Short mmCIF file of C-alpha atoms and ligand atoms in Angstrom, two decimals:
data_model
loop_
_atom_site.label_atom_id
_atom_site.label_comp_id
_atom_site.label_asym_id
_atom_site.label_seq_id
_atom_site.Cartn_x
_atom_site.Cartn_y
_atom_site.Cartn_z
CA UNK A 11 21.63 118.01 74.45
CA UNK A 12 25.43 118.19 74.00
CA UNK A 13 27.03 120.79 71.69
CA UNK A 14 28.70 119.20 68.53
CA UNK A 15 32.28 118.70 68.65
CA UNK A 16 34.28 118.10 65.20
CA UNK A 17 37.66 117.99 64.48
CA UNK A 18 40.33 116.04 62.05
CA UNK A 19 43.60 115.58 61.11
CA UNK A 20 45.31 114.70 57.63
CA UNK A 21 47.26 111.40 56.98
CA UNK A 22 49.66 113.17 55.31
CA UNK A 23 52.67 112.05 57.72
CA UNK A 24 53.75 110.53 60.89
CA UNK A 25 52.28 113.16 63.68
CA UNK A 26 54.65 115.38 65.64
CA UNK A 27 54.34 116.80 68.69
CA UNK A 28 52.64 120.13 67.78
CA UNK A 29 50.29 117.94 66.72
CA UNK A 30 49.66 116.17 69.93
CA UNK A 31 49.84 119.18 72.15
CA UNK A 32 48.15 121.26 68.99
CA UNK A 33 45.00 119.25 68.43
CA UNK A 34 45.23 115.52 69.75
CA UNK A 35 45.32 116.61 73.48
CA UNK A 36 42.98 119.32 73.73
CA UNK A 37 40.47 116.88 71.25
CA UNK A 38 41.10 114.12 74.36
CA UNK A 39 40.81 116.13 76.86
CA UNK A 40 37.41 117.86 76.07
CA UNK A 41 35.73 115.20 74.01
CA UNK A 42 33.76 113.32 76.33
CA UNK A 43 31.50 116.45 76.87
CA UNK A 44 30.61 116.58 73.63
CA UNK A 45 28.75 114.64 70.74
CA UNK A 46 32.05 114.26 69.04
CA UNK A 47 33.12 113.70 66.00
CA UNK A 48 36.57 112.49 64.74
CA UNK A 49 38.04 112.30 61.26
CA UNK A 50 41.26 111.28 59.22
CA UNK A 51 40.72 113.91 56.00
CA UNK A 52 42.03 111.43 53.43
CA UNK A 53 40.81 113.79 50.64
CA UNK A 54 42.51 117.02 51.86
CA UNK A 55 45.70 115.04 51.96
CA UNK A 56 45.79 114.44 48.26
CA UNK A 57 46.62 118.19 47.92
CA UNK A 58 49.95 117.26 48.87
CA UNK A 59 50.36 113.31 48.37
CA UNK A 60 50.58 111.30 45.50
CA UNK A 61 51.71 107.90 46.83
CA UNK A 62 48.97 105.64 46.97
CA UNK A 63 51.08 103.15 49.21
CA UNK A 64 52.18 105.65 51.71
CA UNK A 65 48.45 107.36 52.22
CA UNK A 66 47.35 104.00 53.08
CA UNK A 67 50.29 103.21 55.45
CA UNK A 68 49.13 107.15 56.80
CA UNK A 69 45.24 105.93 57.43
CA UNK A 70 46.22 103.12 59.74
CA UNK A 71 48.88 105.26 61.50
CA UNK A 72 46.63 108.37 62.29
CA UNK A 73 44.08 106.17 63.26
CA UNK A 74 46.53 104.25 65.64
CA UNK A 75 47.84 107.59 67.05
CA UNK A 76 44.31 108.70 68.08
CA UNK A 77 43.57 105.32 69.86
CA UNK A 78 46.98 105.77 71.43
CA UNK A 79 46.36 109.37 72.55
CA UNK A 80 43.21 108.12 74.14
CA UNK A 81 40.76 108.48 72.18
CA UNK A 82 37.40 105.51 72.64
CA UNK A 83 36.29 105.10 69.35
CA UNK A 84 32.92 104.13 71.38
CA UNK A 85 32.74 107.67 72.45
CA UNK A 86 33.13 109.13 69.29
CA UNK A 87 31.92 108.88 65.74
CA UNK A 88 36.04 108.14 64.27
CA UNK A 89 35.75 108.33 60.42
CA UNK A 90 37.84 108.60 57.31
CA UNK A 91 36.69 111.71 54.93
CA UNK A 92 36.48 109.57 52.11
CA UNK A 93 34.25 107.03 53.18
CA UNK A 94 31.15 109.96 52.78
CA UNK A 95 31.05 111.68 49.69
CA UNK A 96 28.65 114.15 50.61
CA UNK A 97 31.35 116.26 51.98
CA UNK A 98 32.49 116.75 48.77
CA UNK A 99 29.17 117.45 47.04
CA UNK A 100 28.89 120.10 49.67
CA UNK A 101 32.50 121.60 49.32
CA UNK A 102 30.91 121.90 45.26
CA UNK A 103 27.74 123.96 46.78
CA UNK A 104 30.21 126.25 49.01
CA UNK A 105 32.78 126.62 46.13
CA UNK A 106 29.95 127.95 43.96
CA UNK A 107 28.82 130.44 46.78
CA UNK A 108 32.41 132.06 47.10
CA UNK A 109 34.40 134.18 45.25
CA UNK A 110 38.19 133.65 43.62
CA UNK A 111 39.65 136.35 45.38
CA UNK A 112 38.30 135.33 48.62
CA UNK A 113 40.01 131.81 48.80
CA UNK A 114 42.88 133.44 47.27
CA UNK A 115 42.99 135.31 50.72
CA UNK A 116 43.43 132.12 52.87
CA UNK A 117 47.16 131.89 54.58
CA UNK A 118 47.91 128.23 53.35
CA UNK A 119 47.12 128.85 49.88
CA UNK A 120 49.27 132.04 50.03
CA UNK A 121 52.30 130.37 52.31
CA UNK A 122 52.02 127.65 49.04
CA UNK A 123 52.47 129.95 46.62
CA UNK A 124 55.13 132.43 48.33
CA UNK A 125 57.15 129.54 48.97
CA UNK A 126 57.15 128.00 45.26
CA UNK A 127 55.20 125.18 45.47
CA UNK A 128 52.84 124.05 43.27
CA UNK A 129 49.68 125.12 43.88
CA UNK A 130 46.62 122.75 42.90
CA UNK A 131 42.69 123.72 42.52
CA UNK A 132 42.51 121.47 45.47
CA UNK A 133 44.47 123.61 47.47
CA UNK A 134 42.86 126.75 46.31
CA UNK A 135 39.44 124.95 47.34
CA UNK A 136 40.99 123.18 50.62
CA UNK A 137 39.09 125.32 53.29
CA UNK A 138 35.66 124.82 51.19
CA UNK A 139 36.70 120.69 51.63
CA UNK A 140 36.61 121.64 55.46
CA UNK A 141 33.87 123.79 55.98
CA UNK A 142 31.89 120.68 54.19
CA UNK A 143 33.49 118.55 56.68
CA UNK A 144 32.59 121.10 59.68
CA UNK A 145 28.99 121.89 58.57
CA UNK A 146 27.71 118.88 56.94
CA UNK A 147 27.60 117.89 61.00
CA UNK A 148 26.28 120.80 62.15
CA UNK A 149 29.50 121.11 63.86
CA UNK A 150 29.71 123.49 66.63
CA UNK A 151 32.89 123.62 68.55
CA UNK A 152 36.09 122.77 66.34
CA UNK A 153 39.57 122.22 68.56
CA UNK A 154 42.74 123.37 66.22
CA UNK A 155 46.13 124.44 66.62
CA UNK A 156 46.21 128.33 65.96
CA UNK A 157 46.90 127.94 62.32
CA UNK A 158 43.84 126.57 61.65
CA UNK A 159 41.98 129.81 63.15
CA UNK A 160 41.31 130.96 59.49
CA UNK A 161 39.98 127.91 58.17
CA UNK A 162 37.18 127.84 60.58
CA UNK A 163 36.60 131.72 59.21
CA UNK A 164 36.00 130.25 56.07
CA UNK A 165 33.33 127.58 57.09
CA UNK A 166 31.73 130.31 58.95
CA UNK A 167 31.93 133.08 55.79
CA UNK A 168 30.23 129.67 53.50
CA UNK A 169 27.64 129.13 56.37
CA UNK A 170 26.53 132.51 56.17
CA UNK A 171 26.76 132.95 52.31
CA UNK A 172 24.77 129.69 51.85
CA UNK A 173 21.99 131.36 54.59
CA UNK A 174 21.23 134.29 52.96
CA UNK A 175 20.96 132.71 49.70
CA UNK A 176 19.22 130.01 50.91
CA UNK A 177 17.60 130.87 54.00
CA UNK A 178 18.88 129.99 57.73
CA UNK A 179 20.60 126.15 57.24
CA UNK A 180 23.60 126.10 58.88
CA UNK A 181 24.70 127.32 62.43
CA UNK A 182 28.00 129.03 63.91
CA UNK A 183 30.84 126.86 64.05
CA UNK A 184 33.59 128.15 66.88
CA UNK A 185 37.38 127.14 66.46
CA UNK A 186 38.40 126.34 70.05
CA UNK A 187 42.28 126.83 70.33
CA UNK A 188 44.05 126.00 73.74
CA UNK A 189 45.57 129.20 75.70
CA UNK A 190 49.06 128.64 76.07
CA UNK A 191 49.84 126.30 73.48
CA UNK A 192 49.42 128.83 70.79
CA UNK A 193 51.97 127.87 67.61
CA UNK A 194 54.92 125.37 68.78
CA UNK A 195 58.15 125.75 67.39
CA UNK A 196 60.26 122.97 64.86
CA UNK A 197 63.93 121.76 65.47
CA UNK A 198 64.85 124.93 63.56
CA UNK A 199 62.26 127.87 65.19
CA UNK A 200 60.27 128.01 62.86
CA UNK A 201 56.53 126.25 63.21
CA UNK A 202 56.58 122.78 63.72
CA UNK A 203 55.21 121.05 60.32
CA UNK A 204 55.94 117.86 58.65
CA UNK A 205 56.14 119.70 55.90
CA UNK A 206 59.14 121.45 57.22
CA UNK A 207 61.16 118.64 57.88
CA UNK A 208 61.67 120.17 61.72
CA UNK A 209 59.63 117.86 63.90
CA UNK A 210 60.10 115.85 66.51
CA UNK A 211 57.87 112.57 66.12
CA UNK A 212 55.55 111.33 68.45
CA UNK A 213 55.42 108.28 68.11
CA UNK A 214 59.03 107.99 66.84
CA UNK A 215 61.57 105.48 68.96
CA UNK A 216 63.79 106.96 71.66
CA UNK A 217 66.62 107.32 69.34
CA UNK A 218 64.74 109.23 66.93
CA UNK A 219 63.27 111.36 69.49
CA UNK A 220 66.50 112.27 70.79
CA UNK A 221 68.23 112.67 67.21
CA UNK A 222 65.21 115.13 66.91
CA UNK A 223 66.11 116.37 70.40
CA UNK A 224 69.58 116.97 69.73
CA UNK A 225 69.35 118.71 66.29
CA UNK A 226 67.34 121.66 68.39
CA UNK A 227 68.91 124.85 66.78
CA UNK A 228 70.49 126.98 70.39
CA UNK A 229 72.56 129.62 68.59
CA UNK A 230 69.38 131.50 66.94
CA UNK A 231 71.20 134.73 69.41
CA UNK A 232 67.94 135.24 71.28
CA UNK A 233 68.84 136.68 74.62
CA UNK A 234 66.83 137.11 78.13
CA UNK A 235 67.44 139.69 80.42
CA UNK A 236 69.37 137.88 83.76
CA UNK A 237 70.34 139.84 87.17
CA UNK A 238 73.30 139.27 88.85
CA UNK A 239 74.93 140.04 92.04
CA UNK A 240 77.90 142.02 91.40
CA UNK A 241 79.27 143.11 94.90
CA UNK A 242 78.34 140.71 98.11
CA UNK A 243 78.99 143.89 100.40
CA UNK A 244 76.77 146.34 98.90
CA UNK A 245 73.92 143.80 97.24
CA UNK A 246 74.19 145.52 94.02
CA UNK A 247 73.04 143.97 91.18
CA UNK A 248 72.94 144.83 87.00
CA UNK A 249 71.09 142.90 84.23
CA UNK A 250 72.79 141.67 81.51
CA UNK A 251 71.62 139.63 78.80
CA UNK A 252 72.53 136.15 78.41
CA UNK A 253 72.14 133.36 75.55
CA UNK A 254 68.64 131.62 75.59
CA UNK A 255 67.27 129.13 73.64
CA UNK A 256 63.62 130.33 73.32
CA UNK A 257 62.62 127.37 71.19
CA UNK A 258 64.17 124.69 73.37
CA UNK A 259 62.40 126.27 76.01
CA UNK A 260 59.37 126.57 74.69
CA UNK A 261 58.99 122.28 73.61
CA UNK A 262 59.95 121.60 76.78
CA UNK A 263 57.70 123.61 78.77
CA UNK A 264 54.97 121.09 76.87
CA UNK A 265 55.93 118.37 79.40
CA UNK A 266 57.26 119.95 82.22
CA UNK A 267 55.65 122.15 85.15
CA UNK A 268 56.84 125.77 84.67
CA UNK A 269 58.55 126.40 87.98
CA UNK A 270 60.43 122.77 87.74
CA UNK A 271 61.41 123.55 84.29
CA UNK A 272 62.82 127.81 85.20
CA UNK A 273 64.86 126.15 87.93
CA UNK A 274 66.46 123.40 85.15
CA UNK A 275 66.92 126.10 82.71
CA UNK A 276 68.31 129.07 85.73
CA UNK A 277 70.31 125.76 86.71
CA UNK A 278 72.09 125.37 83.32
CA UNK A 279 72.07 128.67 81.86
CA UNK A 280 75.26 129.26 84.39
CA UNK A 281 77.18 126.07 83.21
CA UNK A 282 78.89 125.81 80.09
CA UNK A 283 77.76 123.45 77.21
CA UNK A 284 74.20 124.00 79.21
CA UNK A 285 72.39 122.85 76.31
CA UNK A 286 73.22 119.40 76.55
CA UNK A 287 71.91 118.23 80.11
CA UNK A 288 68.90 120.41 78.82
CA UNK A 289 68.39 118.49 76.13
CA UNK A 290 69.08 115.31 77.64
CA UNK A 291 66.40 116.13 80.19
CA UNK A 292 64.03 117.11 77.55
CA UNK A 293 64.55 113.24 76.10
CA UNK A 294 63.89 111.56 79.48
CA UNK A 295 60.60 114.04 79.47
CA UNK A 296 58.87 113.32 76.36
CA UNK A 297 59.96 109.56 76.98
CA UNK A 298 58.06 109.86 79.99
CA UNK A 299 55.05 110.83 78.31
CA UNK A 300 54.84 109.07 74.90
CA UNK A 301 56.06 105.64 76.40
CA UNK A 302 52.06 104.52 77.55
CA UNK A 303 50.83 106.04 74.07
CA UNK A 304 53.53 103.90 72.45
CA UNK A 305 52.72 100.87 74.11
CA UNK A 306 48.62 101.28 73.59
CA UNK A 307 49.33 102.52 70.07
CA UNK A 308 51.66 99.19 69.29
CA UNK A 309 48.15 96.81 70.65
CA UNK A 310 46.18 98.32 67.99
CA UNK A 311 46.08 96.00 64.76
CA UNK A 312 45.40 96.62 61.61
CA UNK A 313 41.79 94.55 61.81
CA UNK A 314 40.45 97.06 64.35
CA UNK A 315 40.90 100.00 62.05
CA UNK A 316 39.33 98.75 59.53
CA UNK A 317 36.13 97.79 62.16
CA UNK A 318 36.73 101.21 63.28
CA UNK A 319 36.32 103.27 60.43
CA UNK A 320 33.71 100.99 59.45
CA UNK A 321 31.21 101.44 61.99
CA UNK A 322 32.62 105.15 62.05
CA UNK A 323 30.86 105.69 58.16
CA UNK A 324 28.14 104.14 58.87
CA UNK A 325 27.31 106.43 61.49
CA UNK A 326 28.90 109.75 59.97
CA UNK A 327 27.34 108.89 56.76
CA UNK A 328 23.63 108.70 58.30
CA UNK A 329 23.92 111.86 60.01
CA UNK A 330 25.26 113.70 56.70
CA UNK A 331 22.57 112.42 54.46
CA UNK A 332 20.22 113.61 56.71
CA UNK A 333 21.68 117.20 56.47
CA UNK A 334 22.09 116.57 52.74
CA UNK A 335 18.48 116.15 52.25
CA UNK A 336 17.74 119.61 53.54
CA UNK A 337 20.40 120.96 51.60
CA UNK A 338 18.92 119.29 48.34
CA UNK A 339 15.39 120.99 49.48
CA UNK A 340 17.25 124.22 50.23
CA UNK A 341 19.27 124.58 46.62
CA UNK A 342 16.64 123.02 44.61
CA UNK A 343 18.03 120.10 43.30
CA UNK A 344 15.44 118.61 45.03
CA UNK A 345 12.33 117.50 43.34
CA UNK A 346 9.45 117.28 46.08
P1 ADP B 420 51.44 119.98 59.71
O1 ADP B 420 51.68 121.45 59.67
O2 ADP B 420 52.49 119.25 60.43
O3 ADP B 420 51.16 119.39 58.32
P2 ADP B 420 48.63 119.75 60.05
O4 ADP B 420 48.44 120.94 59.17
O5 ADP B 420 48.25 118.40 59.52
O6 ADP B 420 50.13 119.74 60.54
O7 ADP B 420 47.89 120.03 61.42
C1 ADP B 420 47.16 119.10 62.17
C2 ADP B 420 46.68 119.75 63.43
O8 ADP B 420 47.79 120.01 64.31
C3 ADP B 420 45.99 121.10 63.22
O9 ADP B 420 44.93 121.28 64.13
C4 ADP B 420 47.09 122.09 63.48
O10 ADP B 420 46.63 123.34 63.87
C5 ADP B 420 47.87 121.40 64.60
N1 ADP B 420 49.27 121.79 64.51
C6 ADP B 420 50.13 121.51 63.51
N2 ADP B 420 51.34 122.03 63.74
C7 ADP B 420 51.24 122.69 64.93
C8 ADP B 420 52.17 123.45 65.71
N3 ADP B 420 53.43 123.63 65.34
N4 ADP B 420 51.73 124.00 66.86
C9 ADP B 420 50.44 123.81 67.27
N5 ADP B 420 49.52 123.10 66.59
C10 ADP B 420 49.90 122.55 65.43
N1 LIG B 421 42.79 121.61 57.71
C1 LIG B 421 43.00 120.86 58.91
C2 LIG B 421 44.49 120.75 59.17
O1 LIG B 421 45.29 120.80 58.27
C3 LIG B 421 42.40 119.48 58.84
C4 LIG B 421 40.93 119.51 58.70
C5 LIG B 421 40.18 119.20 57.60
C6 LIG B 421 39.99 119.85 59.72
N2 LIG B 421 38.87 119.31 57.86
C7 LIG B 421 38.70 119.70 59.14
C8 LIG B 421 40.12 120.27 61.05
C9 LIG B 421 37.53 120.00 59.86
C10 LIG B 421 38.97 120.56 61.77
C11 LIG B 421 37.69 120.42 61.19
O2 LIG B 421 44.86 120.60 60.27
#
């Protein structure tokens, strides 16, 4: 039998590229092993969006984008959160299993809060929305980006509290996160979000790629260590420390091999106004790579996510009431 595979994304935005290499590729590139299952989280979105218009407009996007990235929604169950409502009836069994000052522990709550924002009881109870999602499924492997590490603590923490009041119900669920990729960095350094305003698109057109592209902060002062030659008749060499720009480095690594892309950069680094050609390259390279995805995502129409998602809750939402039932046995709620 194949492990369970379960992962999602909100429509809360047009996707970035820390999305793609974050989630969206390592999801494609592992999913066919697994009995997978893919989701847009419509209900975690509304923590942050209150535009009916533009979550619908979102739906049909992220569901484009995963098509585009190469997903087959034949090989996966693709659903929209909403569409099953046991997932929040379960979040309500979690969310009386944990504690206040345990979901007052969870980073994005906290980040929320530090940062001034408003903070709604749906954010507070966010990661009890996910574990739902994850263990409803009996989810077993769940591919995020790094950030999401914590989340997947928390669906773990209400597996076991929900065991040991209930007796054994729900298994491990392991966050899979891709070596190397670890957190990518925004236009400005910091981690790529949408709801930092740093990102460059996926999906965007050239131009607003490379107006993404361009606005790639290089004068953050970060330095690397660089020996030179400094007498041809004796070979003797120093280090000295020269400009670097870690972040620009670090996006375009995404899409190039590492030795091609040290030679670019050990190229440059010597010229002045190095950043530009750099950047400029960096354009032609994620052009490279998101002009197929483009193309698919464009033959997508709005009919075929809605047969999508259809045939996607059927299928998610016979496999949850299934689970459901032995929850209802479990808790008591249950009369035979
Ligand atoms: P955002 O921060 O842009 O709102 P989400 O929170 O919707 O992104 O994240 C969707 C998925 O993409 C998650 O699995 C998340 O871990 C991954 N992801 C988001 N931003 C990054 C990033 N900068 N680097 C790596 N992965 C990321
Ligand atoms: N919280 C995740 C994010 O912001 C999205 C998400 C919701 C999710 N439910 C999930 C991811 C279940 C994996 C599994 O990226």
């Amino acid at each position: 039998m194949k492990k369970r595979l379960l992962t999602g994304l909100q429509p809360s935005g047009a996707l970035h590229i820390g999305n793609y290499f974050g989630a969206l590729k390592p999801f494609v590139d592992l999913y066919n092993d697994y009995d997978s299952h893919l989701m847009v989280v419509d209900l975690h979105a509304l923590t942050t969006l209150r535009d009916p218009q533009a979550l619908r407009e979102n739906i049909y996007s992220v569901v484009r984008d995963y098509i585009a990235v190469g997903v087959d929604p034949e090989k996966v169950i693709l659903f929209k959160q909403s569409d099953v409502p046991l997932h929040t009836e379960l979040a309500w069994i979690f969310e009386c299993l944990v504690t206040v000052p345990f979901l007052m522990q969870a980073h994005a709550y906290k980040d929320k809060v530090a940062k001034g924002l408003e903070a709604n009881a749906g954010l507070f109870n966010y990661p009890m929305l996910m574990a739902a999602d994850i263990l409803l499924y009996d989810a077993e492997v769940i591919p995020v980006g790094a950030d999401q590490k914590q989340h997947v603590e928390y669906a773990r923490e209400a597996a076991t509290k929900f065991n040991l009041a209930y007796g054994e119900t729900f298994g491990t669920p392991q966050e899979l996160i891709f070596e190397g990729v670890g957190i990518i960095p925004g236009t400005d350094g910091q981690k790529m979000s949408k709801s930092y305003k740093n990102t460059i698109p996926l999906f965007g057109t050239k131009d607003e790629i490379a107006k993404a592209v361009m606005s790639i902060v290089t004068d953050s002062g970060l330095t690397r260590d660089e020996t030179v030659n400094v007498s041809r008749a004796t070979g003797n060499t120093v280090v000295r420390s020269v400009p670097f720009a870690k972040n620009l480095y670090s996006i375009h690594t995404l899409f190039k091999m590492q030795d091609e892309q040290d030679k670019l950069f050990d190229f440059y680094m010597s010229h002045e106004n190095m950043y530009k050609p750099l950047k400029e390259t960096l354009i032609e390279d994620i052009e490279a790579c998101v002009a197929p995805m483009r193309e698919r995502r464009a033959s997508v129409i709005d009919s075929d996510v809605q047969a999508i998602l259809k045939k996607g809750a059927e299928q998610a939402q016979e496999r949850a009431a299934r689970k459901m039932e032995e929850i209802h046995k479990r808790i008591g709620v249950s009369l035979t």
